Coordinates of C-alpha atoms and ligand atoms in Angstrom, one line a residue:
M1 CA -13.1 175.0 -100.7
C2 CA -10.4 172.4 -101.2
G3 CA -6.7 172.9 -100.6
I4 CA -4.0 172.3 -103.0
V5 CA -0.3 172.1 -102.8
G6 CA 2.3 171.4 -105.4
Y7 CA 6.0 171.1 -104.9
V8 CA 9.1 170.9 -107.2
G9 CA 12.4 170.9 -105.6
K10 CA 15.2 168.8 -104.0
Q11 CA 13.6 168.0 -100.7
P12 CA 11.3 165.0 -100.1
A13 CA 8.0 166.2 -101.5
A14 CA 5.5 164.0 -99.5
P15 CA 6.2 165.2 -96.0
F16 CA 6.2 168.8 -97.2
I17 CA 2.9 168.5 -99.1
L18 CA 1.2 166.6 -96.1
E19 CA 2.3 169.4 -93.8
G20 CA 0.9 172.1 -96.2
L21 CA -2.3 170.0 -96.4
K22 CA -2.7 170.1 -92.7
R23 CA -2.5 173.8 -92.8
L24 CA -5.0 174.0 -95.6
E25 CA -7.3 171.4 -94.0
Y26 CA -9.8 174.1 -93.0
R27 CA -10.6 174.6 -96.6
G28 CA -12.1 170.9 -96.8
Y29 CA -11.6 167.7 -95.1
D30 CA -13.6 165.1 -96.8
S31 CA -10.5 163.2 -98.1
T32 CA -6.9 163.8 -98.8
G33 CA -4.5 162.6 -101.5
V34 CA -1.0 162.9 -102.7
A35 CA 0.7 162.0 -106.0
I36 CA 4.5 161.8 -106.1
L37 CA 6.3 161.5 -109.5
A38 CA 9.3 159.3 -109.2
D39 CA 11.0 156.8 -111.7
G40 CA 8.7 157.7 -114.5
A41 CA 5.6 157.0 -112.7
F42 CA 2.9 158.5 -110.3
R43 CA 2.8 157.0 -107.0
V44 CA -0.7 157.9 -105.5
A45 CA -2.1 157.7 -102.1
K46 CA -5.5 158.9 -101.2
K47 CA -8.0 158.2 -98.4
I48 CA -11.3 159.6 -97.1
G49 CA -11.0 161.7 -94.0
R50 CA -8.4 164.0 -92.5
V51 CA -4.7 164.3 -93.5
A52 CA -3.7 162.4 -90.4
N53 CA -5.5 159.2 -91.9
L54 CA -3.5 159.5 -95.1
E55 CA -0.2 160.3 -93.2
K56 CA -0.6 157.1 -91.2
E57 CA -1.1 155.1 -94.4
I58 CA 1.9 156.8 -96.1
G59 CA 4.0 156.2 -93.0
R60 CA 3.7 152.4 -93.7
Q61 CA 4.7 152.8 -97.4
P62 CA 6.6 156.1 -97.6
L63 CA 6.4 157.8 -101.0
A64 CA 9.9 158.9 -102.2
G65 CA 10.3 161.7 -104.7
T66 CA 10.9 165.4 -104.8
Y67 CA 8.1 166.4 -107.1
G68 CA 4.4 166.0 -106.2
I69 CA 1.0 167.3 -105.6
G70 CA -1.6 167.0 -102.8
H71 CA -5.2 167.8 -102.1
T72 CA -7.7 168.1 -99.3
R73 CA -11.1 167.8 -100.5
W74 CA -14.6 169.5 -99.8
A75 CA -16.8 167.2 -101.9
T76 CA -18.9 168.7 -104.6
H77 CA -19.3 166.3 -107.6
G78 CA -19.2 162.8 -106.4
G79 CA -19.6 161.4 -102.8
V80 CA -16.8 161.2 -100.1
T81 CA -15.0 158.1 -101.3
D82 CA -11.4 157.2 -102.0
A83 CA -12.0 156.9 -105.6
N84 CA -13.3 160.5 -105.7
A85 CA -10.3 161.9 -103.7
H86 CA -7.8 163.9 -105.5
P87 CA -5.2 163.6 -107.2
H88 CA -6.6 162.1 -110.3
V89 CA -4.5 160.4 -113.0
S90 CA -5.7 160.2 -116.5
S91 CA -6.7 156.9 -117.8
D92 CA -3.5 156.7 -120.0
G93 CA -1.4 157.2 -116.8
K94 CA 0.3 160.3 -118.2
I95 CA -1.2 163.2 -116.3
A96 CA -2.0 163.8 -112.7
L97 CA -4.1 166.7 -111.5
I98 CA -5.4 168.4 -108.4
H99 CA -8.3 170.8 -108.7
N100 CA -10.2 173.3 -106.5
G101 CA -13.4 174.4 -108.1
V102 CA -16.2 173.1 -110.4
I103 CA -16.1 172.2 -114.0
E104 CA -19.6 173.0 -115.0
N105 CA -19.7 171.3 -118.5
Y106 CA -18.0 168.1 -117.2
A107 CA -20.9 165.8 -118.3
A108 CA -20.6 166.9 -122.0
L109 CA -16.8 166.7 -121.9
K110 CA -17.1 163.2 -120.4
Q111 CA -19.3 162.0 -123.2
V112 CA -16.7 163.2 -125.7
L113 CA -13.7 161.6 -123.8
L114 CA -15.6 158.3 -123.4
G115 CA -16.0 158.3 -127.2
Q116 CA -12.3 158.8 -127.5
G117 CA -11.5 155.8 -125.3
F118 CA -10.7 157.4 -122.0
T119 CA -12.0 155.6 -119.0
F120 CA -13.1 156.9 -115.5
K121 CA -12.6 155.7 -112.0
S122 CA -14.5 158.4 -110.2
E123 CA -17.6 160.5 -110.4
T124 CA -15.8 163.7 -110.3
D125 CA -15.6 166.7 -112.7
T126 CA -11.9 166.8 -111.9
E127 CA -11.2 163.4 -113.5
V128 CA -12.8 164.8 -116.6
L129 CA -10.5 167.8 -116.8
C130 CA -7.5 165.5 -116.2
N131 CA -8.5 163.2 -119.0
L132 CA -9.3 166.2 -121.2
I133 CA -5.7 167.4 -120.6
A134 CA -4.3 164.0 -121.3
Y135 CA -6.4 164.0 -124.6
H136 CA -4.7 167.3 -125.8
Y137 CA -1.3 166.2 -124.4
D138 CA -1.4 163.1 -126.6
R139 CA -2.3 165.0 -129.7
L140 CA 0.6 167.3 -129.0
S141 CA 3.0 164.5 -128.8
V142 CA 6.2 166.1 -129.9
A143 CA 9.2 164.4 -128.3
G144 CA 11.3 166.7 -126.4
D145 CA 9.1 169.6 -126.4
E146 CA 9.2 171.0 -122.9
N147 CA 6.2 173.2 -123.4
R148 CA 4.0 170.2 -124.3
L149 CA 2.3 170.0 -120.9
L150 CA 1.8 173.7 -120.8
A151 CA 0.2 173.8 -124.2
A152 CA -2.0 170.8 -123.4
V153 CA -3.4 172.4 -120.2
R154 CA -4.0 175.7 -122.0
Q155 CA -6.0 173.8 -124.8
A156 CA -8.0 171.9 -122.3
L157 CA -8.8 174.9 -120.3
R158 CA -10.4 176.6 -123.4
H159 CA -13.0 174.0 -123.2
A160 CA -13.6 173.8 -119.5
E161 CA -16.4 176.0 -118.2
G162 CA -16.6 176.8 -114.5
T163 CA -14.0 177.6 -111.9
Y164 CA -10.7 176.1 -111.1
G165 CA -7.5 176.2 -109.4
I166 CA -5.4 173.4 -110.8
V167 CA -1.8 171.9 -110.5
V168 CA -0.9 169.4 -113.2
M169 CA 2.1 167.1 -113.8
S170 CA 3.1 164.8 -116.6
V171 CA 5.1 161.5 -116.2
D172 CA 7.2 162.7 -119.1
F173 CA 8.5 165.9 -117.5
P174 CA 9.5 165.3 -114.0
G175 CA 10.4 168.6 -112.3
E176 CA 7.9 170.5 -114.2
M177 CA 4.5 171.6 -113.1
V178 CA 1.7 173.7 -114.6
A179 CA -0.9 175.5 -112.7
S180 CA -3.6 177.8 -113.5
R181 CA -6.7 179.5 -111.9
K182 CA -10.1 180.9 -112.7
G183 CA -12.2 181.8 -109.7
S184 CA -10.3 179.7 -107.3
P185 CA -7.1 181.1 -105.4
L186 CA -3.6 180.0 -106.3
I187 CA -0.4 181.4 -104.9
L188 CA 3.1 180.6 -106.1
G189 CA 5.8 180.4 -103.3
L190 CA 9.4 181.2 -104.6
G191 CA 12.0 179.2 -102.5
E192 CA 15.7 178.5 -102.7
G193 CA 16.1 175.9 -105.4
E194 CA 12.4 174.9 -104.9
N195 CA 8.9 176.3 -106.0
I196 CA 5.7 175.7 -104.3
V197 CA 2.1 176.3 -105.5
A198 CA -0.8 176.4 -103.1
S199 CA -4.4 177.6 -102.4
D200 CA -3.0 179.9 -99.8
V201 CA 0.0 181.2 -98.1
S202 CA -0.4 179.1 -94.9
A203 CA 1.0 176.0 -97.0
I204 CA 3.9 178.1 -98.2
V205 CA 5.3 180.2 -95.3
A206 CA 7.3 177.2 -93.7
R207 CA 9.6 177.5 -96.8
T208 CA 9.4 181.0 -98.2
Q209 CA 7.9 184.4 -97.5
S210 CA 8.3 185.4 -101.2
V211 CA 5.0 184.8 -103.1
V212 CA 3.2 185.6 -106.4
Y213 CA -0.5 185.9 -106.3
L214 CA -1.8 184.4 -109.6
K215 CA -4.8 186.2 -111.3
D216 CA -7.7 184.5 -113.0
G217 CA -6.8 183.5 -116.6
E218 CA -3.1 183.1 -115.7
I219 CA -1.2 179.9 -116.2
V220 CA 2.3 179.3 -114.8
H221 CA 4.9 176.8 -115.8
L222 CA 7.3 176.0 -113.0
T223 CA 10.4 174.1 -112.3
E224 CA 12.6 174.0 -109.2
K225 CA 14.6 177.0 -110.4
N226 CA 12.1 179.0 -112.7
F227 CA 8.7 179.9 -113.3
R228 CA 7.0 181.7 -116.2
I229 CA 3.6 183.1 -116.1
T230 CA 1.5 183.8 -119.3
T231 CA -2.3 184.2 -119.8
L232 CA -4.4 181.6 -121.4
D233 CA -3.9 183.5 -124.7
Q234 CA -0.1 183.2 -124.4
V235 CA 0.6 186.8 -123.4
A236 CA 3.6 187.0 -121.0
V237 CA 2.8 188.3 -117.6
A238 CA 5.5 190.2 -115.5
P239 CA 5.1 188.8 -111.9
T240 CA 4.8 191.0 -108.9
V241 CA 6.7 189.2 -105.9
D242 CA 5.1 190.2 -102.5
K243 CA 6.5 189.4 -99.1
V244 CA 4.2 187.6 -96.6
T245 CA 4.3 189.5 -93.3
W246 CA 3.1 186.8 -91.0
K247 CA 5.0 183.8 -89.6
I248 CA 4.3 180.1 -89.5
T249 CA 3.7 180.3 -85.8
D250 CA 0.7 182.7 -86.3
A251 CA -1.1 179.7 -87.8
E252 CA -0.2 177.2 -85.0
L253 CA -2.3 176.2 -82.0
G254 CA 0.2 176.9 -79.2
D255 CA -1.3 176.1 -75.7
Y256 CA -4.9 176.2 -77.0
T257 CA -7.1 173.2 -77.8
H258 CA -8.8 174.6 -80.7
F259 CA -8.1 177.4 -83.2
M260 CA -11.5 178.8 -82.4
E261 CA -10.6 179.1 -78.8
K262 CA -7.1 180.5 -79.6
E263 CA -8.7 183.0 -82.0
I264 CA -11.4 184.1 -79.5
F265 CA -8.7 184.8 -76.9
E266 CA -6.6 186.6 -79.5
Q267 CA -9.4 189.3 -80.0
P268 CA -7.8 192.0 -77.8
V269 CA -4.7 192.0 -79.8
A270 CA -6.5 191.4 -83.1
L271 CA -8.5 194.7 -82.3
E272 CA -5.4 196.5 -81.4
N273 CA -3.9 195.6 -84.8
A274 CA -7.1 196.5 -86.7
M275 CA -7.1 199.8 -85.3
R276 CA -3.4 200.7 -85.2
G277 CA -2.5 204.0 -86.9
R278 CA -6.0 204.4 -88.0
F279 CA -7.1 207.4 -85.9
S280 CA -6.5 211.0 -86.8
E281 CA -3.8 213.1 -84.9
D282 CA -6.6 215.2 -83.3
G283 CA -8.2 212.0 -81.9
S284 CA -11.6 212.8 -83.3
T285 CA -12.0 210.5 -86.3
A286 CA -10.8 207.5 -88.2
Q287 CA -8.4 207.5 -91.1
F288 CA -7.8 204.7 -93.7
G289 CA -4.9 204.5 -96.0
G290 CA -6.3 202.3 -98.8
L291 CA -9.7 203.7 -99.7
N292 CA -8.4 205.1 -103.0
I293 CA -11.2 207.7 -102.7
T294 CA -10.6 211.3 -101.5
P295 CA -12.5 212.9 -98.6
H296 CA -14.0 215.2 -101.3
E297 CA -15.4 212.3 -103.3
F298 CA -16.4 210.6 -100.2
R299 CA -18.4 213.6 -99.3
G300 CA -20.3 213.2 -102.6
I301 CA -21.6 209.7 -101.7
E302 CA -25.3 209.6 -100.9
R303 CA -25.8 206.0 -99.7
F304 CA -23.9 202.8 -99.1
M305 CA -24.5 199.2 -100.1
F306 CA -22.8 196.2 -98.3
C307 CA -22.7 192.7 -99.6
A308 CA -21.1 189.7 -97.9
C309 CA -22.1 186.1 -96.8
G310 CA -22.4 184.5 -93.4
T311 CA -20.7 186.0 -90.4
A312 CA -19.3 188.8 -92.6
L313 CA -22.9 189.8 -93.5
H314 CA -23.8 190.1 -89.8
A315 CA -20.8 192.5 -89.5
C316 CA -22.3 194.4 -92.5
M317 CA -25.6 194.5 -90.8
V318 CA -24.0 196.0 -87.5
T319 CA -22.1 198.5 -89.7
E320 CA -25.4 199.5 -91.4
H321 CA -26.8 200.4 -87.9
M322 CA -23.6 202.3 -87.1
I323 CA -23.6 204.4 -90.3
E324 CA -27.3 205.1 -89.9
R325 CA -27.0 206.0 -86.3
F326 CA -23.7 208.0 -86.3
A327 CA -23.4 209.3 -89.9
R328 CA -27.2 209.5 -90.5
M329 CA -26.8 208.1 -94.0
P330 CA -28.9 205.3 -95.7
V331 CA -27.3 202.0 -96.0
E332 CA -28.5 198.8 -97.5
C333 CA -27.2 195.3 -96.9
D334 CA -27.7 192.2 -99.0
Y335 CA -26.5 188.6 -99.1
A336 CA -23.8 188.5 -101.8
S337 CA -25.5 185.3 -103.3
E338 CA -28.7 187.0 -103.7
F339 CA -27.4 190.4 -104.9
R340 CA -25.6 188.9 -107.8
Y341 CA -28.8 187.5 -109.3
R342 CA -31.4 190.0 -108.0
N343 CA -30.4 192.8 -110.5
T344 CA -31.1 195.2 -107.6
P345 CA -31.6 198.9 -108.7
L346 CA -28.8 200.9 -107.2
Y347 CA -29.0 204.6 -106.7
R348 CA -26.5 206.9 -108.2
N349 CA -23.7 208.0 -105.9
T350 CA -23.8 204.7 -104.0
L351 CA -20.5 203.4 -102.6
F352 CA -20.4 199.7 -102.6
F353 CA -18.6 197.7 -99.9
V354 CA -18.0 193.9 -99.7
M355 CA -16.8 192.4 -96.6
S356 CA -14.9 189.1 -96.5
Q357 CA -12.4 187.5 -94.2
S358 CA -11.0 185.2 -96.8
G359 CA -11.3 187.5 -99.8
E360 CA -12.1 184.3 -101.8
T361 CA -15.8 183.7 -101.1
I362 CA -17.2 183.2 -104.6
D363 CA -20.6 184.9 -104.1
T364 CA -18.9 188.0 -102.5
L365 CA -16.5 188.2 -105.3
A366 CA -19.4 187.8 -107.9
A367 CA -21.3 190.7 -106.1
L368 CA -18.1 192.8 -106.3
R369 CA -17.8 192.1 -110.1
E370 CA -21.6 192.7 -110.6
A371 CA -21.4 196.2 -109.0
K372 CA -18.2 197.0 -110.8
R373 CA -19.8 195.9 -114.1
K374 CA -22.6 198.3 -113.3
G375 CA -19.9 201.0 -113.0
Y376 CA -19.9 201.4 -109.3
Q377 CA -16.8 201.9 -107.2
V378 CA -16.3 198.9 -104.9
L379 CA -14.4 198.9 -101.7
A380 CA -13.5 195.8 -99.8
I381 CA -13.1 195.0 -95.9
N382 CA -11.0 192.0 -96.0
N383 CA -8.4 190.0 -93.8
V384 CA -6.3 188.1 -96.3
V385 CA -3.8 190.3 -97.9
G386 CA -3.5 189.8 -101.7
S387 CA -6.8 187.8 -101.8
T388 CA -8.8 187.9 -105.1
I389 CA -11.4 190.4 -103.6
A390 CA -8.6 192.7 -102.3
R391 CA -7.1 192.8 -105.6
E392 CA -10.2 193.3 -107.6
A393 CA -11.7 195.9 -105.4
D394 CA -11.0 199.5 -106.1
G395 CA -9.7 200.0 -102.7
G396 CA -10.4 198.9 -99.2
I397 CA -9.4 198.4 -95.5
Y398 CA -7.4 195.4 -94.5
Q399 CA -8.5 193.8 -91.2
H400 CA -4.9 192.9 -90.1
V401 CA -5.8 190.2 -87.7
G402 CA -3.5 187.5 -89.0
P403 CA -4.7 184.1 -90.3
E404 CA -8.0 182.9 -89.1
I405 CA -7.9 179.0 -89.2
G406 CA -11.0 178.0 -87.2
V407 CA -13.9 177.5 -89.7
A408 CA -16.1 179.6 -87.2
S409 CA -15.1 183.1 -87.6
T410 CA -14.5 185.0 -84.4
K411 CA -11.6 187.5 -84.4
A412 CA -12.3 188.2 -88.0
F413 CA -15.9 189.2 -87.1
T414 CA -15.1 191.4 -84.2
S415 CA -12.4 193.3 -86.3
Q416 CA -14.9 193.7 -89.1
L417 CA -17.3 195.2 -86.4
L418 CA -14.5 197.5 -85.3
I419 CA -13.8 198.6 -88.9
G420 CA -17.4 199.1 -89.5
A421 CA -17.7 201.3 -86.4
M422 CA -14.6 203.3 -87.5
L423 CA -16.1 203.7 -91.0
A424 CA -19.2 205.1 -89.4
L425 CA -17.1 207.5 -87.4
Y426 CA -15.2 208.6 -90.6
I427 CA -18.4 209.4 -92.4
G428 CA -20.1 210.9 -89.3
R429 CA -17.3 213.3 -88.8
M430 CA -17.6 214.4 -92.4
R431 CA -21.2 215.3 -91.7
D432 CA -22.9 216.1 -88.4
L433 CA -20.9 214.2 -85.7
S434 CA -19.3 217.0 -83.6
F435 CA -15.6 217.1 -82.6
G436 CA -16.4 216.3 -79.0
A437 CA -18.7 213.2 -80.1
G438 CA -15.9 212.1 -82.2
V439 CA -13.3 212.3 -79.4
R440 CA -15.6 210.2 -77.2
Y441 CA -16.2 207.7 -79.9
V442 CA -12.5 207.3 -80.7
A443 CA -11.8 206.9 -76.9
A444 CA -14.5 204.2 -76.7
L445 CA -13.0 202.3 -79.7
K446 CA -9.6 202.4 -78.2
S447 CA -11.1 200.9 -75.1
A448 CA -12.4 198.0 -77.0
P449 CA -9.4 195.6 -76.5
D450 CA -9.5 196.2 -72.8
L451 CA -13.2 195.6 -72.6
V452 CA -12.9 192.4 -74.5
R453 CA -10.1 191.3 -72.1
Q454 CA -12.3 191.9 -69.1
T455 CA -15.2 190.0 -70.9
L456 CA -12.8 187.0 -71.6
L457 CA -12.1 186.7 -67.8
Q458 CA -15.6 185.3 -67.5
A459 CA -14.7 182.4 -69.7
P460 CA -14.8 179.8 -66.8
A461 CA -18.3 181.0 -65.7
I462 CA -19.6 180.8 -69.2
R463 CA -18.2 177.3 -69.7
A464 CA -20.1 176.3 -66.6
I465 CA -23.3 177.7 -68.1
A466 CA -22.6 176.1 -71.5
R467 CA -22.4 172.7 -69.8
K468 CA -26.0 173.2 -68.5
Y469 CA -27.4 173.9 -71.9
A470 CA -25.3 171.5 -74.0
H471 CA -27.9 168.8 -74.2
Y472 CA -30.7 171.0 -75.8
T473 CA -31.5 170.6 -79.4
D474 CA -33.0 174.1 -80.1
M475 CA -32.2 177.6 -79.0
L476 CA -33.1 181.2 -79.8
F477 CA -30.9 184.2 -79.7
L478 CA -32.7 187.4 -79.4
G479 CA -31.4 191.0 -79.5
R480 CA -32.5 194.4 -80.9
L481 CA -30.9 197.2 -82.9
S482 CA -27.2 196.7 -83.3
L483 CA -27.5 193.6 -81.3
F484 CA -30.0 191.9 -83.5
P485 CA -27.1 190.9 -86.0
I486 CA -25.2 189.6 -82.9
A487 CA -28.2 187.4 -82.1
L488 CA -28.0 186.1 -85.8
E489 CA -24.3 185.5 -85.4
G490 CA -24.8 183.7 -82.0
A491 CA -27.3 181.3 -83.7
L492 CA -25.0 180.8 -86.7
K493 CA -22.0 180.1 -84.4
L494 CA -24.0 177.7 -82.2
K495 CA -25.4 175.7 -85.2
E496 CA -22.2 175.5 -87.2
I497 CA -20.0 174.1 -84.5
S498 CA -22.5 172.2 -82.2
Y499 CA -25.2 171.1 -84.6
I500 CA -27.9 172.5 -82.4
H501 CA -30.8 174.1 -84.2
A502 CA -30.7 177.8 -83.4
E503 CA -32.4 180.9 -84.7
G504 CA -31.6 184.6 -84.3
Y505 CA -34.5 187.1 -84.1
P506 CA -35.1 190.8 -83.1
A507 CA -36.5 190.2 -79.6
A508 CA -39.8 191.9 -80.2
E509 CA -40.3 189.8 -83.3
M510 CA -40.4 186.6 -81.4
K511 CA -43.9 187.1 -80.8
H512 CA -44.7 186.9 -84.4
G513 CA -44.0 183.2 -84.8
P514 CA -40.8 181.9 -83.0
I515 CA -42.6 182.0 -79.7
A516 CA -44.5 178.8 -80.9
L517 CA -41.2 177.0 -80.4
I518 CA -40.9 178.0 -76.7
S519 CA -41.1 175.4 -74.0
E520 CA -39.0 174.1 -71.3
K521 CA -37.0 172.4 -74.1
C522 CA -36.1 175.6 -76.0
P523 CA -33.8 178.0 -74.2
S524 CA -33.4 181.7 -75.3
V525 CA -30.3 183.8 -75.2
F526 CA -31.1 187.4 -74.7
L527 CA -28.7 190.3 -75.3
V528 CA -29.7 193.1 -73.0
P529 CA -27.7 196.4 -72.9
Q530 CA -28.3 199.4 -70.8
G531 CA -30.6 202.0 -72.5
E532 CA -33.9 203.0 -73.5
I533 CA -35.3 199.7 -74.9
V534 CA -34.2 197.6 -71.8
N535 CA -37.9 197.5 -70.5
K536 CA -39.2 196.2 -73.9
I537 CA -36.5 193.4 -73.9
V538 CA -37.4 192.4 -70.3
S539 CA -41.1 192.2 -71.4
S540 CA -40.0 189.8 -74.2
M541 CA -38.1 187.9 -71.5
Q542 CA -41.2 187.7 -69.4
E543 CA -43.2 186.3 -72.4
I544 CA -40.7 183.5 -72.6
K545 CA -40.6 182.8 -68.9
A546 CA -44.4 182.7 -68.8
R547 CA -44.2 179.8 -71.3
K548 CA -41.5 177.9 -69.3
G549 CA -38.6 178.7 -71.8
P550 CA -35.2 178.8 -69.9
V551 CA -33.6 182.2 -70.2
I552 CA -29.8 183.0 -70.4
A553 CA -29.4 186.8 -70.1
I554 CA -26.3 188.4 -71.5
I555 CA -26.6 191.9 -69.9
T556 CA -24.3 195.0 -69.6
E557 CA -23.3 196.1 -66.1
G558 CA -26.0 198.2 -64.5
V559 CA -29.0 196.4 -66.1
E560 CA -31.2 195.1 -63.3
L561 CA -33.5 192.3 -64.2
P562 CA -36.5 191.3 -62.1
A563 CA -35.6 188.4 -59.8
G564 CA -35.9 185.0 -61.2
L565 CA -36.4 186.1 -64.7
A566 CA -33.1 184.9 -66.0
D567 CA -32.0 181.3 -65.4
D568 CA -28.5 182.2 -65.9
T569 CA -26.8 185.7 -66.3
I570 CA -23.6 186.8 -68.0
V571 CA -22.5 190.3 -67.3
V572 CA -20.3 192.3 -69.7
P573 CA -18.8 195.8 -69.2
D574 CA -21.1 198.7 -70.0
C575 CA -19.8 200.5 -73.0
H576 CA -20.3 203.1 -75.8
E577 CA -22.8 202.1 -78.5
A578 CA -20.2 201.7 -81.2
V579 CA -18.3 199.1 -79.1
L580 CA -21.3 197.2 -77.6
P581 CA -21.7 194.7 -80.4
I582 CA -18.0 193.8 -80.1
V583 CA -18.2 193.3 -76.5
M584 CA -21.5 191.3 -76.7
S585 CA -20.0 189.0 -79.3
V586 CA -17.5 187.6 -76.9
P587 CA -19.9 185.7 -74.5
V588 CA -21.9 184.6 -77.4
Q589 CA -18.7 183.0 -79.1
L590 CA -17.7 181.5 -75.8
L591 CA -21.0 180.0 -75.1
S592 CA -21.2 178.4 -78.5
Y593 CA -17.7 177.2 -78.2
Y594 CA -18.1 175.5 -74.9
I595 CA -21.4 174.0 -75.8
A596 CA -19.7 172.5 -78.8
V597 CA -16.7 171.2 -76.7
A598 CA -19.3 169.7 -74.1
R599 CA -21.0 168.0 -76.9
G600 CA -17.7 166.5 -78.1
C601 CA -17.9 168.3 -81.5
D602 CA -14.9 168.8 -83.8
V603 CA -15.0 172.5 -83.3
D604 CA -12.5 173.6 -85.9
K605 CA -13.8 171.3 -88.5
P606 CA -17.5 171.2 -88.3
R607 CA -19.1 168.7 -90.5
N608 CA -20.0 169.7 -94.1
L609 CA -18.4 173.1 -93.8
A610 CA -15.3 174.7 -95.2
K611 CA -13.6 177.9 -94.2
S612 CA -13.8 179.7 -97.5
V613 CA -16.6 178.9 -99.9
T614 CA -15.3 179.2 -103.3
V615 CA -18.0 177.4 -105.2
E616 CA -21.5 178.5 -105.7
Ligands
LIG1 C1 -18.5 181.9 -90.1 O1 -18.4 181.3 -88.9 C2 -18.7 181.1 -91.3 N1 -17.6 180.1 -91.5 C3 -19.0 181.6 -92.7 O2 -20.4 182.1 -92.5 C4 -18.2 182.8 -93.2 O3 -18.3 183.9 -92.5 C5 -18.7 183.1 -94.7 O4 -18.6 181.9 -95.4 C6 -18.0 184.2 -95.4 O5 -16.6 184.0 -95.4 P1 -15.8 185.1 -95.8 O6 -15.8 186.2 -94.7 O7 -14.4 184.5 -95.9 O8 -16.2 185.8 -97.1

C-alpha cells in the first residue's frame, strides 16, 4: 500500500512524478503529495484525494525543479488529511521523506525527538522517521561530506522497527537521493542521465526498462548518473540489472472505461499467455520451468499446503479441489495471515505453496518466511516478475498475465485457477492419472481461452441482469465443490466494488444459518454445473424460492431447471471439470462489475482498499 516515486535527472521532476503516481494510484488513493528540491529549499504540495486533485493544484502554481519525490497514500497512522499526506519535511526543514510501510515504535521515537526539540505537524509514523533522520543528519554535520545523508538514513533505520520503503532527500545535496526498504517493495529504474526509484515498475517503464529490484535491508545512494547499493551494515552489493518485458501501453485503459472491465475482457489472452509452452510434447501433462524441484523429488512429496490472502486464497481452494480430485493427494489451504501466527503442525514431505498476484502481500510473504524458517521448501505462484515473494521463494510459476491494475483481481485470479489446474495435472500424471485422461485434460485446458471468449459474449445480457439487482443491499453466492470458492470469490468481488453485503457459501450449508437472511430482499446467485449434484443444488434453489428469495442461476449448457425456479438465468458453455471454475468466474465477475457500475461506484479504486496489502 502507498505508492512512492523519486526522480533525479535533467527533466522536470513534478510532471514525471505525477504521471508515475497515477500509475501507482491503485496502491492507495487517500492523499497525494510531491516535494521538489530547487534553489536550496523543498517546495511541497499535498492534498487529500486522487492524484488528479493535486495535479489541478500544481497546475495553478507549477513546481519547477529536476529532483523530487512523490507519494500516494493508503492511510495507516493518522486520518486522511492534507497534513498527514506525504512527503513529510523535518521540522528543521533539512530532510524530506516519502514512506510506504509502518514504523511500529514511532510513539517511543517521537517522545525522544520531542525532547530534542523536534516538532510535528502530522499524526504519522512517517514524520517521526523523517525527524529521526534529521536528528542523525544534524549530528553528522560534516561540511562537504557527500555521504552524510546516506549515513544519517542508515543510522536512523537502525532505530526504526517495522516496515518501510523510503526515499529521502536533503536540502544540502540537490541531485542526491537515498532509498531503502524492509518489507515494502522498492525498484530502481536506470535511465539515460536520470535515475528513478519507485514502488513498482509501472511508474518507471515510461522512461526505462532497466531495473534493479532492491532487497530488504539494502540502501541505495543515487544521483542522476550513478547509484551505489550497500546493506545497512555497509557491505557493498553488486546489483543485478533486469529488463522489464512489458510496455507502458499494457498498463493503459485503451477503449475501456475501467481497468477491471479491461482485465475481465483480457482473460482469453491472459490464459493463453499463462499456459504458453507449459504442456509436454506428448500433450498429456503440464511442465513448468521454474519449480527448481526435480520430478523425482516431487514424487517424494506426500502433501501440499497452500497459503494466500483474499482472491488468491480462493484460487488456492480451487487448486486444493483439483489436486485432491485429479492427483488424489491431500492438500491444506490457509489464510496466510492466520498461518503465520497459528504455529500449524506441518507433516514431513509437505511442499508449501504461496499464491500472490502482486508478490508483495505482507501476510503471504510472512507465511512464506515462516514455512522456510521451519525448513520447508516453498514455491510461489505469482504474477509480478521480480516481486519479493518471487525472489524469496525456492522456485515457482509465473502467471504471465501482465500488469493487473484494477484493485479487484480478475485476470490474475483465472490464471491462478489455470495454473492450479495444470499443477493438479502435473502431479496427477506422476501418479494415477492415465495418459488418455491427461490428453483429455490438456485439450480441455487449451480450450479454456475460447470458452471464456464465448462466455464474454454474454456481457450485454449480464449487464441487463445486473441493472435489475443493483439496488439490493444483501446477496448470497452459492456453489458446491470446486465452485464453492467461486461463490466466495463472487461475494468478495461484489462487496469490494459495489459495497453490497454479500456472502459465499457451499449451497447445502445455506440451510444451517444463512437461510435466515432469505426474503424477497436478498437475492441468491447459484452456480449450477452439469453433473451428479445438480439435483441437490436444485433442491437448495427450491428452498430459497419457497422463502421468496430472488434467484439468479448461472448454469452450464444442458442443465434444465424446473420452470420458474430462477428469476434470471445465465448460461455458460459446458466444459471439463478442470476448466469449470475458470468459465464460471466470468459471469460472476461481470455481474459484480456491472452492478457496481450501475450503482455509480468507483470500480477501480473502491473505498478503503489498495491493490497490494503491504502492511499487517
Ligand atoms: C482481490 O480482488 C482483492 N483485491 C484482494 O483480495 C487480493 O486478492 C489480496 O489482497 C491478495 O493479493 P495478492 O494476490 O497480490 O497477494
